């Protein structure tokens, strides 16, 4: 039986411009950018391991920070875990996202 997908909020603070661009490009392959340094990623456990490996290969572990926040199963109708002020960012629908 295949493992289900989990929605993650992934954000980062990268101290070097070159690594910043590399991290952005890497995470963009796995999810939707809400804001420049904030992504929504619907991942199964293997995809999450691959994302963490790929990001870990780019960042400087003593200077940069990446947060992976588990939001639970994606696409629960009626379950809204985002509250916006100003312009509301469109949220993705559930489904495979690895490019």
Steps between C-alpha positions, in 0.01 A plus 500: 500500500642838400553764765279806479606852424556765764483875448807689621570869531867540412676828571861601499749769596820467296795731564670477158340621175627208291376239750173692533433463126598131510271428795211685336546303177528170689185548707307633200544153345293358788227756564325831450655833600267698728758773548863512397630300798180309585373192317213252530611145420274192491744213544507132574771377743750416223454840332559668838827310543610599149410866561692508830799330336502743207463807721758365744750469216462874423478679835779595739387319814671752728354813337167416331162388631222298334173417678273208401161545670256208484148627425343155482317336211435734204159591359276458801195698400390724783842476666664836442837536669592825326376845595602792280520874547505700180512305176418134547751270334333224297560162659571192289269207465634166612693274271845394387739790461851366454635619168 
